mmCIF file of C-alpha atoms in Angstrom:
data_model
loop_
_atom_site.group_PDB
_atom_site.id
_atom_site.type_symbol
_atom_site.label_atom_id
_atom_site.label_comp_id
_atom_site.label_asym_id
_atom_site.label_seq_id
_atom_site.Cartn_x
_atom_site.Cartn_y
_atom_site.Cartn_z
ATOM 1 C CA MET A 1 -8.954 58.131 8.138
ATOM 2 C CA PRO A 2 -11.722 60.783 7.853
ATOM 3 C CA VAL A 3 -15.330 59.607 8.019
ATOM 4 C CA LYS A 4 -15.991 60.904 4.502
ATOM 5 C CA GLU A 5 -13.197 58.735 3.094
ATOM 6 C CA LEU A 6 -14.506 55.703 4.971
ATOM 7 C CA THR A 7 -17.922 56.064 3.398
ATOM 8 C CA ASN A 8 -16.341 56.022 -0.043
ATOM 9 C CA LEU A 9 -14.666 52.622 0.548
ATOM 10 C CA THR A 10 -16.105 49.673 -1.325
ATOM 11 C CA VAL A 11 -16.390 46.088 -0.080
ATOM 12 C CA THR A 12 -13.455 45.180 -2.336
ATOM 13 C CA ASP A 13 -11.291 47.848 -0.660
ATOM 14 C CA LEU A 14 -12.192 46.561 2.781
ATOM 15 C CA PHE A 15 -11.496 42.961 1.812
ATOM 16 C CA ARG A 16 -8.118 43.934 0.326
ATOM 17 C CA GLU A 17 -7.208 45.753 3.546
ATOM 18 C CA TYR A 18 -8.291 42.747 5.588
ATOM 19 C CA LYS A 19 -6.155 40.376 3.492
ATOM 20 C CA ARG A 20 -3.102 42.634 3.822
ATOM 21 C CA SER A 21 -3.502 42.944 7.592
ATOM 22 C CA PHE A 22 -4.124 39.203 7.956
ATOM 23 C CA LYS A 23 -1.052 38.367 5.877
ATOM 24 C CA GLU A 24 1.168 40.739 7.862
ATOM 25 C CA TYR A 25 -0.121 39.283 11.118
ATOM 26 C CA TRP A 26 0.688 35.718 10.142
ATOM 27 C CA GLN A 27 4.094 36.687 8.786
ATOM 28 C CA ASP A 28 4.930 38.300 12.125
ATOM 29 C CA HIS A 29 3.455 35.327 13.950
ATOM 30 C CA ASP A 30 5.469 32.891 11.809
ATOM 31 C CA GLU A 31 8.733 34.704 12.506
ATOM 32 C CA THR A 32 7.975 34.750 16.245
ATOM 33 C CA VAL A 33 7.341 30.992 16.280
ATOM 34 C CA LYS A 34 10.495 30.296 14.271
ATOM 35 C CA ALA A 35 12.587 32.462 16.608
ATOM 36 C CA PHE A 36 11.205 30.599 19.603
ATOM 37 C CA ARG A 37 11.938 27.215 18.025
ATOM 38 C CA ARG A 38 15.446 28.288 17.073
ATOM 39 C CA LYS A 39 16.092 29.418 20.644
ATOM 40 C CA LEU A 40 14.718 26.148 22.042
ATOM 41 C CA ILE A 41 16.747 23.942 19.680
ATOM 42 C CA GLU A 42 19.977 25.914 20.131
ATOM 43 C CA GLY A 43 19.499 25.859 23.906
ATOM 44 C CA SER A 44 19.130 22.063 23.803
ATOM 45 C CA LEU A 45 22.240 21.751 21.640
ATOM 46 C CA GLU A 46 24.174 23.939 24.070
ATOM 47 C CA ALA A 47 23.057 21.777 26.992
ATOM 48 C CA GLU A 48 24.105 18.679 25.061
ATOM 49 C CA ARG A 49 27.614 20.103 24.495
ATOM 50 C CA GLU A 50 27.852 21.056 28.146
ATOM 51 C CA MET A 51 27.097 17.463 29.192
ATOM 52 C CA LEU A 52 29.602 16.159 26.646
ATOM 53 C CA ILE A 53 32.531 18.245 27.921
ATOM 54 C CA SER A 54 31.372 18.100 31.586
ATOM 55 C CA CYS A 55 31.886 21.813 32.138
ATOM 56 C CA LYS A 56 29.700 24.909 32.224
ATOM 57 C CA PRO A 57 30.713 28.167 30.471
ATOM 58 C CA TYR A 58 33.660 29.961 32.175
ATOM 59 C CA GLU A 59 33.942 27.133 34.694
ATOM 60 C CA ARG A 60 37.418 25.747 35.531
ATOM 61 C CA HIS A 61 38.008 22.374 37.134
ATOM 62 C CA THR A 62 39.844 19.091 36.558
ATOM 63 C CA LYS A 63 36.702 17.146 35.479
ATOM 64 C CA ARG A 64 36.631 18.911 32.105
ATOM 65 C CA LYS A 65 36.711 16.412 29.184
ATOM 66 C CA ASP A 66 37.068 18.868 26.297
ATOM 67 C CA TYR A 67 36.800 22.541 25.302
ATOM 68 C CA ARG A 68 34.245 24.590 23.416
ATOM 69 C CA ASN A 69 35.219 25.606 19.904
ATOM 70 C CA GLY A 70 32.594 28.044 18.642
ATOM 71 C CA TYR A 71 29.772 27.243 16.294
ATOM 72 C CA TRP A 72 28.957 26.382 12.724
ATOM 73 C CA ARG A 73 25.705 26.972 10.867
ATOM 74 C CA ARG A 74 23.422 24.458 9.164
ATOM 75 C CA TRP A 75 19.868 24.306 7.876
ATOM 76 C CA ILE A 76 17.195 21.906 9.103
ATOM 77 C CA THR A 77 13.696 21.537 7.602
ATOM 78 C CA LEU A 78 10.902 21.490 10.162
ATOM 79 C CA LYS A 79 7.190 20.932 9.607
ATOM 80 C CA ASP A 80 6.614 24.650 9.042
ATOM 81 C CA GLY A 81 9.696 25.468 6.982
ATOM 82 C CA ARG A 82 13.489 25.689 6.959
ATOM 83 C CA LEU A 83 15.389 26.996 9.953
ATOM 84 C CA GLU A 84 19.039 28.025 10.270
ATOM 85 C CA ILE A 85 20.619 26.627 13.437
ATOM 86 C CA ARG A 86 23.893 27.368 15.246
ATOM 87 C CA MET A 87 25.542 23.988 15.805
ATOM 88 C CA PRO A 88 28.064 23.869 18.704
ATOM 89 C CA ARG A 89 31.589 22.544 18.136
ATOM 90 C CA ILE A 90 34.190 21.126 20.502
ATOM 91 C CA ARG A 91 37.947 21.318 20.174
ATOM 92 C CA GLY A 92 38.426 17.548 20.119
ATOM 93 C CA GLY A 93 36.581 17.223 16.814
ATOM 94 C CA GLY A 94 33.068 16.564 15.566
ATOM 95 C CA TYR A 95 30.523 14.665 17.590
ATOM 96 C CA ASP A 96 27.175 13.086 16.759
ATOM 97 C CA SER A 97 24.336 15.105 18.187
ATOM 98 C CA THR A 98 21.316 13.115 19.327
ATOM 99 C CA ILE A 99 19.112 16.191 18.850
ATOM 100 C CA ILE A 100 20.026 16.842 15.203
ATOM 101 C CA PRO A 101 21.968 13.828 13.884
ATOM 102 C CA ARG A 102 24.762 14.354 11.401
ATOM 103 C CA TYR A 103 23.628 14.645 7.752
ATOM 104 C CA GLN A 104 19.962 14.924 8.739
ATOM 105 C CA GLN A 105 18.362 17.672 6.655
ATOM 106 C CA ARG A 106 14.719 17.140 7.639
ATOM 107 C CA ILE A 107 12.971 16.000 10.783
ATOM 108 C CA ASP A 108 11.383 12.533 10.687
ATOM 109 C CA GLU A 109 7.842 13.926 10.435
ATOM 110 C CA VAL A 110 8.710 15.715 7.174
ATOM 111 C CA ASN A 111 10.261 12.548 5.727
ATOM 112 C CA ALA A 112 7.142 10.599 6.750
ATOM 113 C CA ALA A 113 4.890 13.166 5.026
ATOM 114 C CA LEU A 114 6.957 13.022 1.819
ATOM 115 C CA LEU A 115 6.894 9.228 1.887
ATOM 116 C CA LYS A 116 3.118 9.147 2.349
ATOM 117 C CA ILE A 117 2.541 11.545 -0.581
ATOM 118 C CA PHE A 118 4.770 9.349 -2.766
ATOM 119 C CA LEU A 119 3.028 6.128 -1.731
ATOM 120 C CA TYR A 120 -0.417 7.621 -2.316
ATOM 121 C CA GLY A 121 0.333 8.018 -6.007
ATOM 122 C CA ALA A 122 2.467 11.078 -6.785
ATOM 123 C CA SER A 123 5.654 10.690 -8.804
ATOM 124 C CA THR A 124 9.011 11.385 -7.152
ATOM 125 C CA ARG A 125 9.196 14.771 -8.914
ATOM 126 C CA LEU A 126 5.672 15.845 -7.910
ATOM 127 C CA THR A 127 6.208 14.615 -4.353
ATOM 128 C CA GLY A 128 9.248 16.863 -4.028
ATOM 129 C CA GLU A 129 7.169 19.861 -5.126
ATOM 130 C CA ALA A 130 4.069 19.038 -3.034
ATOM 131 C CA LEU A 131 5.326 20.452 0.257
ATOM 132 C CA LYS A 132 7.350 23.304 -1.219
ATOM 133 C CA PRO A 133 4.823 26.011 -0.181
ATOM 134 C CA LEU A 134 5.045 24.816 3.437
ATOM 135 C CA LEU A 135 8.717 23.858 3.659
ATOM 136 C CA GLY A 136 10.058 26.752 1.628
ATOM 137 C CA GLU A 137 12.136 24.445 -0.579
ATOM 138 C CA GLY A 138 11.651 21.684 -3.108
ATOM 139 C CA VAL A 139 12.970 18.163 -2.564
ATOM 140 C CA SER A 140 14.743 16.318 -5.367
ATOM 141 C CA ALA A 141 13.337 13.147 -6.927
ATOM 142 C CA GLN A 142 16.479 11.283 -5.805
ATOM 143 C CA THR A 143 15.856 12.368 -2.213
ATOM 144 C CA ILE A 144 12.309 10.971 -2.384
ATOM 145 C CA SER A 145 13.711 7.685 -3.725
ATOM 146 C CA ASN A 146 16.202 7.554 -0.843
ATOM 147 C CA ILE A 147 13.389 8.193 1.659
ATOM 148 C CA ALA A 148 11.360 5.368 0.067
ATOM 149 C CA LYS A 149 14.306 2.998 0.611
ATOM 150 C CA SER A 150 13.669 3.303 4.349
ATOM 151 C CA LEU A 151 10.825 0.818 3.786
ATOM 152 C CA ASP A 152 13.198 -2.008 2.820
ATOM 153 C CA GLU A 153 13.680 -3.329 6.362
ATOM 154 C CA GLU A 154 9.947 -3.070 7.049
ATOM 155 C CA VAL A 155 9.207 -5.073 3.885
ATOM 156 C CA ALA A 156 11.738 -7.741 4.882
ATOM 157 C CA GLN A 157 10.092 -8.142 8.294
ATOM 158 C CA TYR A 158 6.666 -8.340 6.632
ATOM 159 C CA HIS A 159 7.811 -11.307 4.536
ATOM 160 C CA LYS A 160 9.258 -13.089 7.589
ATOM 161 C CA ARG A 161 6.494 -12.542 10.138
ATOM 162 C CA LYS A 162 4.689 -15.510 11.663
ATOM 163 C CA LEU A 163 1.209 -16.246 10.344
ATOM 164 C CA GLU A 164 -1.774 -17.495 12.321
ATOM 165 C CA ASP A 165 -3.681 -20.444 10.886
ATOM 166 C CA ARG A 166 -7.011 -18.635 11.020
ATOM 167 C CA TYR A 167 -7.992 -18.251 7.371
ATOM 168 C CA LEU A 168 -11.243 -19.810 6.203
ATOM 169 C CA TYR A 169 -11.005 -18.673 2.567
ATOM 170 C CA LEU A 170 -7.832 -18.096 0.564
ATOM 171 C CA PHE A 171 -7.724 -16.188 -2.760
ATOM 172 C CA LEU A 172 -4.638 -16.527 -4.971
ATOM 173 C CA ASP A 173 -3.774 -14.495 -8.055
ATOM 174 C CA GLY A 174 -0.947 -12.622 -9.777
ATOM 175 C CA ILE A 175 -0.345 -9.251 -11.427
ATOM 176 C CA VAL A 176 2.261 -8.313 -14.040
ATOM 177 C CA LEU A 177 4.369 -5.135 -13.665
ATOM 178 C CA LYS A 178 7.329 -3.808 -15.666
ATOM 179 C CA THR A 179 10.899 -3.040 -14.641
ATOM 180 C CA ARG A 180 13.564 -1.097 -16.527
ATOM 181 C CA THR A 181 16.651 -2.846 -17.882
ATOM 182 C CA GLY A 182 19.547 -1.797 -20.057
ATOM 183 C CA PHE A 183 17.703 -3.350 -23.015
ATOM 184 C CA GLY A 184 14.239 -1.911 -22.448
ATOM 185 C CA SER A 185 11.539 -3.031 -20.025
ATOM 186 C CA LYS A 186 11.078 -6.491 -18.555
ATOM 187 C CA LYS A 187 7.971 -7.990 -17.003
ATOM 188 C CA LYS A 188 7.797 -9.083 -13.377
ATOM 189 C CA THR A 189 4.947 -11.038 -11.798
ATOM 190 C CA VAL A 190 3.650 -10.337 -8.295
ATOM 191 C CA LEU A 191 2.047 -13.416 -6.700
ATOM 192 C CA ALA A 192 -0.374 -12.494 -3.913
ATOM 193 C CA ALA A 193 -2.500 -14.189 -1.257
ATOM 194 C CA TYR A 194 -5.694 -12.662 0.153
ATOM 195 C CA GLY A 195 -7.507 -14.304 3.061
ATOM 196 C CA ILE A 196 -10.758 -14.059 4.977
ATOM 197 C CA THR A 197 -10.433 -15.231 8.576
ATOM 198 C CA VAL A 198 -12.922 -17.235 10.627
ATOM 199 C CA GLN A 199 -13.962 -13.940 12.243
ATOM 200 C CA GLY A 200 -14.651 -12.404 8.815
ATOM 201 C CA LYS A 201 -11.608 -10.152 8.742
ATOM 202 C CA ARG A 202 -10.131 -9.671 5.260
ATOM 203 C CA GLU A 203 -6.392 -9.395 4.859
ATOM 204 C CA LEU A 204 -3.789 -9.317 2.101
ATOM 205 C CA ILE A 205 -1.509 -11.920 3.663
ATOM 206 C CA ASP A 206 1.661 -11.681 1.601
ATOM 207 C CA PHE A 207 3.112 -11.328 -1.895
ATOM 208 C CA MET A 208 6.181 -12.420 -3.838
ATOM 209 C CA VAL A 209 7.867 -10.709 -6.796
ATOM 210 C CA THR A 210 9.118 -13.220 -9.348
ATOM 211 C CA SER A 211 10.316 -13.290 -12.953
ATOM 212 C CA TYR A 212 7.331 -15.256 -14.221
ATOM 213 C CA GLU A 213 4.309 -17.230 -13.056
ATOM 214 C CA SER A 214 4.819 -20.993 -12.928
ATOM 215 C CA GLU A 215 3.949 -24.030 -10.848
ATOM 216 C CA LYS A 216 7.329 -23.973 -9.085
ATOM 217 C CA ARG A 217 7.045 -20.278 -8.201
ATOM 218 C CA TRP A 218 3.543 -20.749 -6.808
ATOM 219 C CA GLU A 219 4.670 -23.848 -4.920
ATOM 220 C CA GLY A 220 7.558 -21.912 -3.366
ATOM 221 C CA PHE A 221 5.256 -19.033 -2.395
ATOM 222 C CA LEU A 222 2.638 -21.331 -0.824
ATOM 223 C CA ASN A 223 5.270 -23.410 0.974
ATOM 224 C CA ASN A 224 6.614 -20.198 2.510
ATOM 225 C CA LEU A 225 3.129 -19.366 3.824
ATOM 226 C CA TYR A 226 2.736 -22.917 5.106
ATOM 227 C CA ASN A 227 6.083 -22.923 6.944
ATOM 228 C CA ARG A 228 5.284 -19.571 8.581
ATOM 229 C CA GLY A 229 2.049 -20.911 10.070
ATOM 230 C CA LEU A 230 -0.674 -21.015 7.410
ATOM 231 C CA THR A 231 -1.038 -24.816 7.499
ATOM 232 C CA GLY A 232 -4.661 -24.805 6.360
ATOM 233 C CA GLU A 233 -6.226 -26.665 9.290
ATOM 234 C CA VAL A 234 -9.338 -24.445 9.155
ATOM 235 C CA LEU A 235 -9.065 -23.576 5.465
ATOM 236 C CA GLY A 236 -12.342 -24.378 3.709
ATOM 237 C CA LEU A 237 -11.819 -23.118 0.172
ATOM 238 C CA VAL A 238 -9.004 -21.877 -2.089
ATOM 239 C CA ILE A 239 -10.189 -19.617 -4.910
ATOM 240 C CA THR A 240 -8.080 -19.430 -8.103
ATOM 241 C CA ASP A 241 -8.421 -18.168 -11.668
ATOM 242 C CA GLY A 242 -7.802 -21.530 -13.342
ATOM 243 C CA ASN A 243 -4.044 -21.258 -13.939
ATOM 244 C CA ALA A 244 -2.852 -24.875 -14.272
ATOM 245 C CA GLY A 245 0.465 -24.297 -12.480
ATOM 246 C CA LEU A 246 -1.297 -22.571 -9.585
ATOM 247 C CA GLU A 247 -3.845 -25.385 -9.265
ATOM 248 C CA ASN A 248 -1.086 -28.020 -9.142
ATOM 249 C CA ALA A 249 0.777 -26.018 -6.494
ATOM 250 C CA VAL A 250 -2.389 -25.711 -4.359
ATOM 251 C CA ASP A 251 -3.015 -29.454 -4.667
ATOM 252 C CA TYR A 252 0.559 -30.119 -3.496
ATOM 253 C CA VAL A 253 0.653 -27.766 -0.511
ATOM 254 C CA TYR A 254 -3.025 -27.990 0.546
ATOM 255 C CA PRO A 255 -4.174 -31.354 -0.877
ATOM 256 C CA LYS A 256 -7.189 -31.692 1.439
ATOM 257 C CA VAL A 257 -8.679 -28.270 0.741
ATOM 258 C CA LYS A 258 -11.388 -27.763 -1.900
ATOM 259 C CA ARG A 259 -10.661 -25.449 -4.804
ATOM 260 C CA GLN A 260 -13.102 -22.943 -6.291
ATOM 261 C CA ARG A 261 -12.670 -21.896 -9.914
ATOM 262 C CA CYS A 262 -13.359 -18.234 -10.631
ATOM 263 C CA TRP A 263 -16.603 -17.882 -12.584
ATOM 264 C CA VAL A 264 -15.489 -14.636 -14.245
ATOM 265 C CA HIS A 265 -12.420 -16.248 -15.774
ATOM 266 C CA LYS A 266 -14.335 -19.394 -16.712
ATOM 267 C CA LEU A 267 -17.132 -17.541 -18.553
ATOM 268 C CA ARG A 268 -14.481 -15.475 -20.305
ATOM 269 C CA ASN A 269 -12.973 -18.729 -21.581
ATOM 270 C CA VAL A 270 -16.390 -20.043 -22.618
ATOM 271 C CA SER A 271 -17.008 -16.858 -24.584
ATOM 272 C CA ASN A 272 -13.895 -17.527 -26.667
ATOM 273 C CA TYR A 273 -15.514 -20.699 -28.064
ATOM 274 C CA LEU A 274 -18.680 -18.917 -29.174
ATOM 275 C CA ARG A 275 -19.585 -16.873 -32.198
ATOM 276 C CA LYS A 276 -19.939 -13.205 -31.396
ATOM 277 C CA LYS A 277 -23.700 -13.206 -32.020
ATOM 278 C CA ASP A 278 -24.191 -16.046 -29.491
ATOM 279 C CA GLN A 279 -21.905 -14.781 -26.723
ATOM 280 C CA ASP A 280 -24.272 -12.502 -24.778
ATOM 281 C CA ARG A 281 -27.219 -14.932 -24.751
ATOM 282 C CA CYS A 282 -25.139 -18.011 -23.894
ATOM 283 C CA ILE A 283 -23.204 -16.341 -21.081
ATOM 284 C CA LYS A 284 -26.365 -14.804 -19.637
ATOM 285 C CA GLU A 285 -27.983 -18.262 -19.435
ATOM 286 C CA ALA A 286 -24.789 -19.765 -17.963
ATOM 287 C CA ARG A 287 -24.855 -17.255 -15.099
ATOM 288 C CA ALA A 288 -27.988 -18.958 -13.809
ATOM 289 C CA MET A 289 -25.723 -21.775 -12.590
ATOM 290 C CA TYR A 290 -24.077 -19.637 -9.916
ATOM 291 C CA ASN A 291 -27.309 -17.790 -9.083
ATOM 292 C CA ALA A 292 -29.155 -20.989 -8.160
ATOM 293 C CA LYS A 293 -30.445 -21.532 -4.614
ATOM 294 C CA HIS A 294 -28.355 -24.657 -4.036
ATOM 295 C CA ARG A 295 -25.954 -27.074 -5.726
ATOM 296 C CA GLN A 296 -28.626 -29.479 -7.007
ATOM 297 C CA GLU A 297 -30.490 -26.662 -8.722
ATOM 298 C CA ALA A 298 -27.222 -25.417 -10.252
ATOM 299 C CA ILE A 299 -26.537 -28.881 -11.704
ATOM 300 C CA ALA A 300 -30.056 -28.998 -13.166
ATOM 301 C CA VAL A 301 -29.483 -25.571 -14.741
ATOM 302 C CA TYR A 302 -26.190 -26.786 -16.188
ATOM 303 C CA ARG A 303 -27.784 -29.859 -17.802
ATOM 304 C CA LYS A 304 -30.478 -27.725 -19.409
ATOM 305 C CA TRP A 305 -27.900 -25.191 -20.597
ATOM 306 C CA ALA A 306 -25.542 -27.894 -21.937
ATOM 307 C CA LYS A 307 -28.313 -29.626 -23.838
ATOM 308 C CA LYS A 308 -29.244 -26.371 -25.568
ATOM 309 C CA TRP A 309 -25.768 -25.121 -26.415
ATOM 310 C CA ARG A 310 -23.878 -28.343 -27.208
ATOM 311 C CA ALA A 311 -25.126 -28.256 -30.789
ATOM 312 C CA VAL A 312 -23.947 -24.645 -31.150
ATOM 313 C CA SER A 313 -20.484 -25.074 -29.571
ATOM 314 C CA ALA A 314 -19.458 -28.382 -28.036
ATOM 315 C CA LYS A 315 -16.148 -26.803 -26.905
ATOM 316 C CA ALA A 316 -17.970 -24.131 -24.897
ATOM 317 C CA VAL A 317 -20.008 -26.781 -23.086
ATOM 318 C CA LYS A 318 -16.918 -28.922 -22.482
ATOM 319 C CA CYS A 319 -15.141 -25.892 -20.990
ATOM 320 C CA ILE A 320 -17.751 -25.830 -18.200
ATOM 321 C CA ASP A 321 -18.229 -29.592 -17.947
ATOM 322 C CA LYS A 322 -14.589 -30.465 -17.186
ATOM 323 C CA ASP A 323 -14.463 -28.095 -14.198
ATOM 324 C CA LEU A 324 -18.085 -28.212 -13.044
ATOM 325 C CA GLU A 325 -17.317 -29.661 -9.609
ATOM 326 C CA GLU A 326 -14.756 -26.951 -8.812
ATOM 327 C CA LEU A 327 -17.086 -24.262 -10.165
ATOM 328 C CA LEU A 328 -19.826 -25.330 -7.738
ATOM 329 C CA ASN A 329 -17.739 -25.823 -4.578
ATOM 330 C CA PHE A 330 -18.811 -22.395 -3.318
ATOM 331 C CA TYR A 331 -22.269 -23.837 -2.607
ATOM 332 C CA SER A 332 -20.764 -25.519 0.473
ATOM 333 C CA CYS A 333 -20.314 -22.032 1.991
ATOM 334 C CA PRO A 334 -23.004 -20.039 3.849
ATOM 335 C CA LYS A 335 -25.361 -18.155 1.522
ATOM 336 C CA GLU A 336 -24.183 -14.759 2.786
ATOM 337 C CA ILE A 337 -20.590 -15.317 1.676
ATOM 338 C CA ARG A 338 -21.121 -17.169 -1.636
ATOM 339 C CA ILE A 339 -21.071 -14.062 -3.800
ATOM 340 C CA LYS A 340 -17.566 -13.234 -2.507
ATOM 341 C CA VAL A 341 -15.980 -16.676 -2.902
ATOM 342 C CA ARG A 342 -17.235 -17.683 -6.350
ATOM 343 C CA THR A 343 -14.751 -15.342 -8.097
ATOM 344 C CA THR A 344 -11.324 -13.797 -7.511
ATOM 345 C CA ASN A 345 -12.852 -10.304 -7.712
ATOM 346 C CA VAL A 346 -11.804 -9.370 -4.167
ATOM 347 C CA ILE A 347 -8.111 -9.763 -4.917
ATOM 348 C CA GLU A 348 -8.564 -8.201 -8.363
ATOM 349 C CA ARG A 349 -9.854 -5.042 -6.649
ATOM 350 C CA ALA A 350 -6.668 -4.883 -4.588
ATOM 351 C CA PHE A 351 -4.652 -5.237 -7.804
ATOM 352 C CA ARG A 352 -6.560 -2.311 -9.292
ATOM 353 C CA GLU A 353 -5.287 -0.185 -6.405
ATOM 354 C CA VAL A 354 -1.736 -1.377 -7.153
ATOM 355 C CA ARG A 355 -2.167 -0.452 -10.824
ATOM 356 C CA ARG A 356 -3.615 2.948 -9.925
ATOM 357 C CA ARG A 357 -0.560 3.657 -7.766
ATOM 358 C CA THR A 358 1.976 2.387 -10.298
ATOM 359 C CA ARG A 359 0.415 4.026 -13.379
ATOM 360 C CA PRO A 360 2.312 7.345 -12.936
ATOM 361 C CA MET A 361 5.578 5.410 -12.719
ATOM 362 C CA ASN A 362 5.162 3.572 -16.051
ATOM 363 C CA CYS A 363 7.747 0.980 -14.957
ATOM 364 C CA PHE A 364 10.054 0.310 -11.988
ATOM 365 C CA ASN A 365 13.826 0.602 -11.734
ATOM 366 C CA ASN A 366 14.306 -2.743 -9.959
ATOM 367 C CA THR A 367 12.638 -5.481 -7.921
ATOM 368 C CA GLN A 368 13.191 -3.608 -4.645
ATOM 369 C CA SER A 369 11.134 -0.641 -5.878
ATOM 370 C CA ILE A 370 8.283 -3.030 -6.782
ATOM 371 C CA GLU A 371 8.474 -4.558 -3.308
ATOM 372 C CA ARG A 372 8.203 -1.145 -1.626
ATOM 373 C CA ILE A 373 5.222 0.082 -3.621
ATOM 374 C CA VAL A 374 3.248 -3.175 -3.501
ATOM 375 C CA TYR A 375 3.911 -3.513 0.230
ATOM 376 C CA ALA A 376 2.806 0.072 0.850
ATOM 377 C CA VAL A 377 -0.439 -0.377 -1.116
ATOM 378 C CA LEU A 378 -1.321 -3.711 0.494
ATOM 379 C CA ASN A 379 -0.416 -2.451 3.957
ATOM 380 C CA HIS A 380 -2.595 0.629 3.392
ATOM 381 C CA LEU A 381 -5.534 -1.590 2.397
ATOM 382 C CA ASN A 382 -5.044 -3.788 5.478
ATOM 383 C CA ASP A 383 -5.009 -0.713 7.726
ATOM 384 C CA LYS A 384 -8.082 0.619 5.960
ATOM 385 C CA TRP A 385 -10.002 -2.615 6.550
ATOM 386 C CA GLY A 386 -8.717 -2.750 10.125
ATOM 387 C CA ILE A 387 -10.318 -5.216 12.492
ATOM 388 C CA LYS A 388 -13.831 -4.625 11.175
ATOM 389 C CA PRO A 389 -15.207 -7.951 9.901
ATOM 390 C CA LEU A 390 -17.184 -8.344 6.710
ATOM 391 C CA LYS A 391 -20.873 -7.638 7.193
ATOM 392 C CA GLU A 392 -21.802 -11.084 5.839
ATOM 393 C CA PHE A 393 -20.040 -12.742 8.790
ATOM 394 C CA THR A 394 -21.711 -10.613 11.451
ATOM 395 C CA GLN A 395 -25.247 -11.165 10.146
ATOM 396 C CA ARG A 396 -25.350 -14.950 10.094
ATOM 397 C CA SER A 397 -28.263 -16.617 11.807
#
């Protein structure tokens, strides 16, 4: 290009030329890499056939087990796109290749990536489209569902694994999700257990999908935990939301362990007995009970509060009075951890993550699909927390 023409080029022209050259370079580079991979894979397949028939090309001897029979073509999706491969055949019939198994359309890494996108919150349709620019093809929603089914065995092992009796605090709560039926949607309840160990490690221990929440269902869930190792020898406190069936089940399975009633749920119940104009002031004064320095001070605050508000709403005062001992059990814990064990907020936060993940799905097809998603979310949270203990446990004097 003449110098005069170069001087007339604008920055936009130069950038356009750069983009074109860069694109052509990577296209050539991509084709080179794909050709190399195709050659490597087909060479491995050829070596595999050679071992299977015990004879090299054009070799003649009595040790031969079979004969070559040409090739057939199939597509396989790699991490950087689809690739057409020549698959060797033998005269005796088809054989299962260990390099590219029969019916496998994608390598395991691609399936793992699709599964992770799905579990992180995308719908089956959006998941199939997410990797299309890289893979060169979309993946159907049914394929994503089939990939998700690979979790079933992992979920089954999760429910059967042995538990260590190392939990100091145990939080119990449930969440309601919907499943599809031939007559509309039907509610399912997920019962869950969240624990904090003696070392301060937090963990979502297990869950159970059931038709409804009841004393028998909670008793069955807790008995399962008990029989797998969570016998409660070091358990100091069980935190619940006040569900009567759950409380009875806890008393049956862990009769020697103190129970802590969730203050959030309790104050919500108290509010229901108050006139709207009194709610904010009454609840604000009631919060002083769990902000006291110790149990004795909390009891003194309660007496003062009850004396003031009994004339306004005797039912609101009675709502606190009948469960006062269980509401104040958290004062037996170290000061640093009290804020975490006086409510079920920690397990509620985990449920919010479950709801965030399930919101795009509206409702599930069956119980197995609930199991997969809930397991994936809880397992992700456990991995995220890792072995790092809560700060409150590492800063004790």
